[in-house]
PDB file of C-alpha atoms in Angstrom:
ATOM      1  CA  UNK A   1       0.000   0.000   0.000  1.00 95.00           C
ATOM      2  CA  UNK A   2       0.990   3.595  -0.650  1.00 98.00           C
ATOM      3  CA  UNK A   3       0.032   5.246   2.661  1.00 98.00           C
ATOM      4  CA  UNK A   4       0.345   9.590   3.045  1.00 98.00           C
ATOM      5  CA  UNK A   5       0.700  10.446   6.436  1.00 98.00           C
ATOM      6  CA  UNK A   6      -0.298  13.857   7.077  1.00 97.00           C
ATOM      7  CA  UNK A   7       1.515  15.420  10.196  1.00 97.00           C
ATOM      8  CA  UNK A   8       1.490  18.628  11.982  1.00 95.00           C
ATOM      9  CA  UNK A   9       3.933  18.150  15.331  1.00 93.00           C
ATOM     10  CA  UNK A  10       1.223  18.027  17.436  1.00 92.00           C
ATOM     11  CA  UNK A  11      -0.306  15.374  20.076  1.00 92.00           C
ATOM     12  CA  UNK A  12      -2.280  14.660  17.530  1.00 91.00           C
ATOM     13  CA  UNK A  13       0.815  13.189  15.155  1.00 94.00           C
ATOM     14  CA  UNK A  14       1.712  11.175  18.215  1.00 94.00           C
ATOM     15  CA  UNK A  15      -1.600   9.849  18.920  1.00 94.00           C
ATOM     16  CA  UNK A  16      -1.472   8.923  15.169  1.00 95.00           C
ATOM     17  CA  UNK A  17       1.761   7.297  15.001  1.00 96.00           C
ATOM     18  CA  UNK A  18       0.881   4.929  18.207  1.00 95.00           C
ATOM     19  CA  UNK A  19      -2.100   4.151  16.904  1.00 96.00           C
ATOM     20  CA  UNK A  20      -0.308   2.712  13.787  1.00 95.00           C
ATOM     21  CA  UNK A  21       2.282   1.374  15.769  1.00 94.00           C
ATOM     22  CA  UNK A  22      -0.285  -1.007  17.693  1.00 95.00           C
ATOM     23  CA  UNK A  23      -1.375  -2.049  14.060  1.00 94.00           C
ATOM     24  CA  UNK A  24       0.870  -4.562  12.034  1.00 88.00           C
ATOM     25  CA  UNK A  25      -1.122  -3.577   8.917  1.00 93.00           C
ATOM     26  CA  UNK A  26      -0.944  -0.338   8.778  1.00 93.00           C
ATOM     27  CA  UNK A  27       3.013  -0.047   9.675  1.00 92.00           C
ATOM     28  CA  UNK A  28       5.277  -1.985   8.203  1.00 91.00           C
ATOM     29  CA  UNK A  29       8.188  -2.227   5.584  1.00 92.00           C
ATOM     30  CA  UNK A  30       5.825  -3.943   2.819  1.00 94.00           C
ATOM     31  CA  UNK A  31       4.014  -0.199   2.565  1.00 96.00           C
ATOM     32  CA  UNK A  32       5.210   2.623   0.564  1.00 97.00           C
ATOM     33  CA  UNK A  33       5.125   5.803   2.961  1.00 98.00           C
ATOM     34  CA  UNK A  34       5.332   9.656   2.221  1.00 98.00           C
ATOM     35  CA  UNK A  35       4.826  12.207   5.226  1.00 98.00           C
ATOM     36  CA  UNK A  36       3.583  15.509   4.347  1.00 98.00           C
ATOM     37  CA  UNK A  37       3.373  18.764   6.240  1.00 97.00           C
ATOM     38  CA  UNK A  38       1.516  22.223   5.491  1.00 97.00           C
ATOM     39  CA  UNK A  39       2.798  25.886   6.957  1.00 97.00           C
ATOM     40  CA  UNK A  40       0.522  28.566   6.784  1.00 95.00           C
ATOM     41  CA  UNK A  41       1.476  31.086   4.571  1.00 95.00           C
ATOM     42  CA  UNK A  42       2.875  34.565   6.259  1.00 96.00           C
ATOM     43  CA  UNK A  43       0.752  37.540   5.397  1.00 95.00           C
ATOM     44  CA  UNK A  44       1.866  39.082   2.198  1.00 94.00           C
ATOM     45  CA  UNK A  45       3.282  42.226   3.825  1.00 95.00           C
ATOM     46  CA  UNK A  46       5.689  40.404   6.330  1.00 94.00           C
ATOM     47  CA  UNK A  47       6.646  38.042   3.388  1.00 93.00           C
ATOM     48  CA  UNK A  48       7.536  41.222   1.987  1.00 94.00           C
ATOM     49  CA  UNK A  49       9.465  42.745   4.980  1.00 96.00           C
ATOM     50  CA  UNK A  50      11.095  39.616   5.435  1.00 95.00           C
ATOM     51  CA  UNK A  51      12.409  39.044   2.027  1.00 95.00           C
ATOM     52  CA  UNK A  52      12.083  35.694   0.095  1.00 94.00           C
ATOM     53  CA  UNK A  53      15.574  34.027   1.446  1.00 96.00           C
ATOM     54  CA  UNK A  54      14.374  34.305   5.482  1.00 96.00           C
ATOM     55  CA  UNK A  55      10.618  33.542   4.447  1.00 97.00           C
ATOM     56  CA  UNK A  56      11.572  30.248   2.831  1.00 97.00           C
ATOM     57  CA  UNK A  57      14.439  29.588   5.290  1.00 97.00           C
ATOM     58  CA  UNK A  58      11.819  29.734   8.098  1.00 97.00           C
ATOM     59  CA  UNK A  59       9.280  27.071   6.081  1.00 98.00           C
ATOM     60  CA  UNK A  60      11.874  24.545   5.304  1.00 98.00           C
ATOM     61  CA  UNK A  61      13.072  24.883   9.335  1.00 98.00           C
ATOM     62  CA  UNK A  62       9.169  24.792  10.676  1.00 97.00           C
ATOM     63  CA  UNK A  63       8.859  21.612   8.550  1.00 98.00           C
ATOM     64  CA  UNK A  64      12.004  19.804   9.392  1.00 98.00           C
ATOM     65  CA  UNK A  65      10.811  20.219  13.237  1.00 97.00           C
ATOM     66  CA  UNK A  66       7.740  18.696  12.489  1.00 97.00           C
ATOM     67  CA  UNK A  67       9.244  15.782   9.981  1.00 98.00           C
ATOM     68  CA  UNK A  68      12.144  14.854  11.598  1.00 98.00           C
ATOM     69  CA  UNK A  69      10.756  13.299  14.740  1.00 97.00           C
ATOM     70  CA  UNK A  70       7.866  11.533  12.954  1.00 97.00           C
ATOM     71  CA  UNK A  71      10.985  10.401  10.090  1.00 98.00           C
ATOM     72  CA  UNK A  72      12.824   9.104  13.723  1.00 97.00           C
ATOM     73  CA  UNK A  73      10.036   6.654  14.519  1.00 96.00           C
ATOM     74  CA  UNK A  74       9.776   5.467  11.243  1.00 97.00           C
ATOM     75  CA  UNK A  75      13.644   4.720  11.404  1.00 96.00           C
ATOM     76  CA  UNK A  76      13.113   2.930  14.240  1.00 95.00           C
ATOM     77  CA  UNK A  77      10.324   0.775  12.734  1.00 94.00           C
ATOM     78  CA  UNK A  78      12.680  -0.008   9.692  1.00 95.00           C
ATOM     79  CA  UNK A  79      10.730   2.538   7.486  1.00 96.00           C
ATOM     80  CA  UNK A  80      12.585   5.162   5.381  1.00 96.00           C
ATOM     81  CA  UNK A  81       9.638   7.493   4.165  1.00 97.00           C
ATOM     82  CA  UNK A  82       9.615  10.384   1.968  1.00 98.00           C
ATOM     83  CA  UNK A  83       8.858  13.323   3.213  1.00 98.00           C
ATOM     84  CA  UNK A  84       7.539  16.695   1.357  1.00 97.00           C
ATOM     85  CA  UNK A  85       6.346  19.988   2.700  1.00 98.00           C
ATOM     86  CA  UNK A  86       3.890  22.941   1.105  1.00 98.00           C
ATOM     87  CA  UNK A  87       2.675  26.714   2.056  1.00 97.00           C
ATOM     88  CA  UNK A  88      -1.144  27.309   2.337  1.00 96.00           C
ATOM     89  CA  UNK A  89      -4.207  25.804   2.926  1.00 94.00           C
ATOM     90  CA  UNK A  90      -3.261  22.414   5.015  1.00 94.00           C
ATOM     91  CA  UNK A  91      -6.528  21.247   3.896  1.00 94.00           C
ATOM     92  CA  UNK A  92      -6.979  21.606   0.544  1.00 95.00           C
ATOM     93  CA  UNK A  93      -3.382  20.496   0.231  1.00 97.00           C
ATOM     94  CA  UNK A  94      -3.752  17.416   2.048  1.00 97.00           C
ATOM     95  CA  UNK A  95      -6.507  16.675  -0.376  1.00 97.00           C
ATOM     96  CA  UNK A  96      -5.101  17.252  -3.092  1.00 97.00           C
ATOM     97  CA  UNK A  97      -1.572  15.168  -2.583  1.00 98.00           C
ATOM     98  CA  UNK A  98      -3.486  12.132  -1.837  1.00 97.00           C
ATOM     99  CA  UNK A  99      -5.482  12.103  -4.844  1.00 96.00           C
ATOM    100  CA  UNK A 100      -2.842  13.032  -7.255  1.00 97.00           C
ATOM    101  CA  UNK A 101      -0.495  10.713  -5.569  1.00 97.00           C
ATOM    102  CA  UNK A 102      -2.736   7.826  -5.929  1.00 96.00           C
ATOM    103  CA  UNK A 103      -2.260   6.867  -2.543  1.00 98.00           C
ATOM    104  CA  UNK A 104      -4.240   3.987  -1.222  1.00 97.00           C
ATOM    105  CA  UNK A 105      -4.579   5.587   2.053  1.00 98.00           C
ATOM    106  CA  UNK A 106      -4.455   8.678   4.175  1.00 97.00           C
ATOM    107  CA  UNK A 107      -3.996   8.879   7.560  1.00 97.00           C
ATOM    108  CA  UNK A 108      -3.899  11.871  10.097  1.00 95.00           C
ATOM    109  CA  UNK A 109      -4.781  12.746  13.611  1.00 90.00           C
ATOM    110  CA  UNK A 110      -7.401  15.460  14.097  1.00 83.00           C
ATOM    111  CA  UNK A 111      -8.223  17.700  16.934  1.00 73.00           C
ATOM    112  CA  UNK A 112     -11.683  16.959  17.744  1.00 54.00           C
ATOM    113  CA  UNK A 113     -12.690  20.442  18.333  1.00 52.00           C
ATOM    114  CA  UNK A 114     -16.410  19.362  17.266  1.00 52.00           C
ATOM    115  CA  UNK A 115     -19.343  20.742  15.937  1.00 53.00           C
ATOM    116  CA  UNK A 116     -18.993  24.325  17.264  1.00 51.00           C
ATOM    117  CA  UNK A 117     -15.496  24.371  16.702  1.00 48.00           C
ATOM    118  CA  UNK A 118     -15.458  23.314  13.206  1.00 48.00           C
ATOM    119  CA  UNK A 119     -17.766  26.291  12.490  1.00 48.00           C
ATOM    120  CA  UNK A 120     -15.456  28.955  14.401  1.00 40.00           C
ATOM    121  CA  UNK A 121     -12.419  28.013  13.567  1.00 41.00           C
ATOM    122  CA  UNK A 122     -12.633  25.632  10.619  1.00 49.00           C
ATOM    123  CA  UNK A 123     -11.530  22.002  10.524  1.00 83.00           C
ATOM    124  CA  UNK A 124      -8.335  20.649   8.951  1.00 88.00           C
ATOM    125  CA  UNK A 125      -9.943  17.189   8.932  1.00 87.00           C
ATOM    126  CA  UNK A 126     -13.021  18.513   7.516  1.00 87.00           C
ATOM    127  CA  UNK A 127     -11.812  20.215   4.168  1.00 90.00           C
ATOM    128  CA  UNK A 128      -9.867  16.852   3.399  1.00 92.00           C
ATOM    129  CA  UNK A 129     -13.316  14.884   3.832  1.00 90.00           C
ATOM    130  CA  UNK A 130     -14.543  16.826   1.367  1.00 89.00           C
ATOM    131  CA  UNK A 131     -11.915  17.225  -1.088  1.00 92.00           C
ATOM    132  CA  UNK A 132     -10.225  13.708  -0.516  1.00 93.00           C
ATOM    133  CA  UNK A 133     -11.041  10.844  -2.959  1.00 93.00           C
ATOM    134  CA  UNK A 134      -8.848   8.621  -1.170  1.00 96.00           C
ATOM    135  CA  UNK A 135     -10.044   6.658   1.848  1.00 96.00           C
ATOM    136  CA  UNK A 136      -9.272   8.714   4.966  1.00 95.00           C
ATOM    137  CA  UNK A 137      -8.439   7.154   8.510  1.00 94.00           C
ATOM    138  CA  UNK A 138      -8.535   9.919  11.651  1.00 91.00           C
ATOM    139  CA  UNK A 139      -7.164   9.175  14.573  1.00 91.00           C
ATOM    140  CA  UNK A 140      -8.398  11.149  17.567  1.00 83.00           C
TER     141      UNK A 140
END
C-alpha cells in the first residue's frame, strides 16, 4: 500500500503514530510511505518585509521540526519514508496530494474540536473529507 501520512507536530501526530504502531497492517516495511506537512502562509506584507531568502528559510526549518521526529520513529520501525512539505491551505493540500499521488490511504490525527469548533475556527480534517477521494483514517 501507498500510505500519506499527514503530520502537523502536534499530540495529535503522536496519537497517530501509536495508533499505527499497535497495528501490524498499517506499519510496516511492505508499505510505501510519504509524510507531508503544510505551513501557513505569512501575510503578504511580512513576506515582503522579510524578504524571500528568510521567508523560505523559516518554512523549510518549521517543517524539518515537524518531519524529523515523525521520520525518527519510522527509522526505528525499519521505514525510510519520503517526506515533502507545502505553504497554504493544510486542507486543501492534504486533499489534493493524496489524490494526485494515488495513494491507497491517508492517515492523520485530528483535533476533535467538534461541531462548534469546526464552524469557528474551521476544521483541517473537515476540508480533506470533502476534497479527498482517497479513503481517509482519523485518529483522535
Amino acid at each position: 500500500m501507498k500510505i500519506l501520512l499527514a503530520v502537523d507536530g502536534s499530540e495529535y501526530t503522536k496519537k497517530m503514530l501509536a495508533y499505527l504502531a499497535a497495528h501490524d497492517t498499517l506499519l510496516g516495511t511492505e508499505h510505501q510511505y510519504v509524510l507531508f506537512t503544510v505551513q501557513p502562509a505569512i501575510p503578504p506584507r511580512a513576506r515582503a518585509a522579510l524578504g524571500k531568502e528568510i521567508v523560505e528559510k523559516y518554512y523549510a526549518e518549521e517543517s524539518e521540526k515537524v518531519l524529523k521526529p515523525v521520520t525518527k520513529f519510522l527509522a526505528q520501525q525499519g521505514i525510510t519514508p519520503k517526506a515533502d512539505w507545502k505553504v497554504g491551505g493544510a486542507g486543501e493540500l492534504i486533499a489534493k496530494l493524496a489524490t494526485s499521488g494515488k495513494f491507497d490511504l491517508l492517515v492523520m490525527g485530528s483535533h476533535g474540536h467538534g461541531t462548534l469548533g469546526n464552524l469557528i475556527l474551521g476544521s483541517v480534517a473537515t476540508k480533506v473529507l470533502a476534497n479527498c477521494d482517497v479513503p481517509v483514517l482519523i485518529v483522535r
